[in-house]
Structures are given as structure tokens and as C-alpha cells.
Amino acid sequence: MPTRVLVPSGVLGLGFDPVALARGVAFRPDIIAIDGGSTDSGPFSLGTGTSKYARAVTRSEWRQLMRARAEAGVPLVIGTAGTCGTDSTVDWMHEITVELAAELGQRLRIARLYSSQPPSRLAGALSAGRLHPLTPAPALTEADLPQMTHIVALAGAEQIQAALATGADIVIAGRTTDTGIIAALPLQRGDHPGAAWHGAKIAECGALCSTNPTSGVILVDFDDTGFEVEPMAEGAACTPHSVSAHMLYENADPFILHEPGGYLDVTGASYQALGPRRVRVTGSVWHPAPYQVKLEGARVAGFQTSILAILRDPRYVTHAEDWIARLQAFLAETIAHRMGLSAGSYALDFRLIGLDACLGPLENRRGSPVELGVLGLITAESAEVAAEIGKLINPFVLHYPLAADEELPTFAFPYSPAQSDRGAAYEFALNHVMDMDDPMEAFRLEVSDVAAG
Amino acid sequence: MSRLGDLVVKVRSKNAGPFWVTVDIFCGDPVRFAEVAAGIDTARVAALYRQAEAALRRFDIPALSVVKFSFPRPVVQGSREDRDMHGAAWAVLLAEMEMGR
């Protein structure tokens, strides 16, 4: 059965064109689906189990989508709620939804899909040989698992289908693949499986597959041989090039996409323009495979304090690398002497902004900067030790001379104090997949009814 | 001699998940694509990013006039050594690579 999916934007929190959204609703979609997450900003969100977007922005955009859902009378699904899709961010999104339901006077059934994983489940899978590293993967032993602050599994289409089967008006899903929330309904209704996953991949970033990426809203029609995609914003267009080029985006392999329960191959896909702004795609193939879900985990890598100074004296700018090498050696000695810390028990990294701070050893150009930023990053086993090292190095980052026999220089500190305590620094600790017998065995559904206030 | 970035429409890099980075060279048209695809030596690209050549995945995509390289991130996204959270600056190295004519 043909299925029409409205995708308001690539992620909740980055905005969409409200006129385009209204136009999309007028096309009577069968479901509205939006992604809420990404690993793209780094491990902090998953490490802390918090959203990277402001609550006020999330709330205001979600309010618009809840009104659109009420008007369309179809389910609204968000995947990877709250950036990382932990249980805590699902609850955060649920709280916002309940508030808005009261405000809007909506009577709702809400299904929450939880994706957080207890370390014990992964430990069991690891010892049973059901946890497999992808390339490249961090080393993993059972002892590493309880160290992780949050672990999530990426749900696919089946778990979203289970959530929809509860009769939910709104599905708030924890970590899901970007595509699973869009592919779920077309797959359930028997549309072409290759088209369901391919169309989901094309639409998952919203209007990024069109000529006007920031307009957000995209409409996808799935059927039994292919899919058609069209942007909802005035003046935006989907062309065979804009659509097919989207397979390149943030994809290591532009032809193969692994999902729970199989993989998509778009090598033989053909992209046909239907008029100036709509594209039809056929020929993508879904290959079923044993059911595996991808895992993500984050752990504390240490606690950081940073310090920032600016060199403007031409002699120091010219000799900055010598200066930083000498300063670093001096500081290692001083930290060992004053604090009794060996070199291996903390890290002090300096980056020269204006020289090679961005690319480091890969940088192959030199310019003639008039000033250089000196960013010091201290990583230690506790916030107290990191802060103490920051205080200790502060006067030397301010005054350290190039030569022993010169008057003490003073560099520019942009604020007081020059050091900033950054708290815990997190790192990604898993790039693995887990075998599953039943798609729901690592996920949990909760359903609640909200009465109008 | 000219730089790759001057020959093509755009060179873009981005994370492909926390463990990979991918660089897309949009050549613009089939003629330029053929020229760039023939002129880019994978070994030189590997050296630019200090990767083993075998670690680089290369896709020449005539339908899009795109040459794409993907490789494991030199440092995992967000780890202590990481300098560029989104991996977007790596494109510059390729854009600035001198191409023999």
C-alpha cells in the first residue's frame, strides 16, 4: 500500500520552514517522522545523557509538530530523542510532550521506546560471542562495560513498528538509526523494502537532499516498486543529482547502508526526474541478514581544565614552537616537583591557534600570523587535580621567557582567570554490533495516555 | 600545476560516525571528473592523511562526477587528541593538493 511520510527536518532543534510544514500536512501524510539525534557533536551528549539543543528550542519546534500531527490525525515519531537517545533523554522529551499536551489541550497516547542498555546485557553477549567489533573498534573487555556512563543500542524499523502497533499518537524513541523511523511504516505496509530504506536514507536529513537544504520539510511517497521525493518549500527542488548525491553525506560507503536485520545496496538505483522538483527512485535492493543492532557507549576519559593566552610580540610569534617546547618541558618538571605527579598520570597538550591547531601533524602550510593563540588542555583523573594543574601553570603561561637572560615577558590573557574548568571529558568507547534473536529483546516499550487538561 | 580545489566545484569532508571520516570531491562535470579521477593518486592522498594506502576506501562515481575517499579517523572523534570534532577541516588538505597537469 502506498505510504506517504512527511519529514519536517533533518533534526529537531535546527528549525524548519513553517509554511512548508503546513503544505506537507495538506498533502495528507500517513505519518510524520523526525530524527532528534546525532553523534556528530561528539561524545558529550551520550556521556552525560543530555540533549545538545536548548529545551526552549526543542519545545517550540515540538509544539509546532504536535499541532501538525493533530491536524493531520496521524502518528508523530521522533527517533533518537534528545540527541543521544538514552532513557534520560526519552524521559526529558516525554516531559516536554506532556507539558505541551496540556497546553494545547490534546488527548494523546504516547509510546516511549527505551534503548539504553545495562552493562550486564552486553557482558552476557560478550561472553556468549554475540558482540562483534566493527572496524575500527576500541578494545573491549567485560571490565570496561561498567565504566561507561551510558550505552545505547540503535533500534531499527521493527521496534518503531512495535511502538506504532500500540496505537500511539506520538512515539518518543530512544536511540534509533536515522532511517528506521522513516522506513518503519512503509515496510509494515508492504512497500518495496529497498525503496523503504533508500527513501528513508534520502529523507533523514530533511531538505539536505534538495536544492534548499535549510528549508527542512520533505515529503516521500513509497510504493511497491520505488519511492518519490519532493521538498515542501517554495522554490526548493529535488533533482536526480541532489537526491543521489545525498548518499555521499556522512557515509563512508555511498552504496551500502547497514541496518538492523540486513543491508541496503543502491548500486543499481536509478534516479528519474518527474518534473522540475520531484524525483522517482527505483532499483535499490534490500538484503536481509541475521538481526544485529549497533551499539554506542561513552565513558569519562578524564577531567579537563583549559587555559588560553595570546602571543602578539613578533619575536614570540616567530619562535612560538621553540617557546612551547621549552615551556612544556619546564612545566612537566615543575608539576612533578610541586605536585608529585608523574608524566603519565595527567596530560598537558598545547595547541598553537594560527599555526597548526586544527590539523596538527597533518598541517603542511605555514603562514605569517600577527598573533597566535596558545590553548593549553589539561586532562587529569579528577577535576580537582586538573584545576590545580591549571592554577600551577597559569603564571608560566603568562610570563615564560624564550631565553633565561631576558626580562619576563607578559602575554595577553583574554579573561580572568585564564583557565576554565571543563568538567568531565567523555570518549566514545564502543563501535560494536550485538546479535539478537528478537528485535525487542534489548528494547523496552512503555505506553501512557495523556488526557486533555 | 594547480591545486585540486581550483579545478573542482567543492571538496568536503565530514565524519561518517565517530570512527570514520569521508572526503567528497565534487568535480562538477564528466570531463573534469575524468581528469581528476585519472590525476589523483590514492597513495598521495593516503600520505596526505598519514594513512596506510590499504586503509583508504576510494569510490569513483561517474554518475555524480564525484571522487570519494573514506578512511578511519586518525583519532577517534572527541578523544583527547582530536582537534576537529566534525572532521570538516580535513578537506582543506585535499583541496590544497597540487595536481600535475
Tab-separated table of C-alpha atoms in Angstrom, chain A residues 58-64 66 93-106 108 450:
chain	number	residue	atom	x	y	z
A	58	THR	CA	13.124	21.732	21.273
A	59	ARG	CA	9.864	22.642	22.975
A	60	SER	CA	8.925	25.313	20.457
A	61	GLU	CA	9.610	23.107	17.425
A	62	TRP	CA	7.919	20.087	19.014
A	63	ARG	CA	4.892	22.242	19.750
A	64	GLN	CA	4.603	23.047	16.018
A	66	MET	CA	2.355	18.305	17.762
A	93	MET	CA	11.245	14.557	25.687
A	94	HIS	CA	8.248	12.856	27.313
A	95	GLU	CA	8.108	15.557	29.971
A	96	ILE	CA	8.094	18.253	27.266
A	97	THR	CA	5.359	16.368	25.396
A	98	VAL	CA	3.117	16.069	28.451
A	99	GLU	CA	3.543	19.787	29.186
A	100	LEU	CA	2.631	20.669	25.611
A	101	ALA	CA	-0.327	18.278	25.531
A	102	ALA	CA	-1.809	20.140	28.488
A	103	GLU	CA	-1.044	23.492	26.918
A	104	LEU	CA	-2.568	22.507	23.566
A	105	GLY	CA	-5.468	20.604	25.109
A	106	GLN	CA	-4.522	17.398	23.291
A	108	LEU	CA	-2.771	11.567	23.411
A	450	VAL	CA	-2.496	11.763	28.467
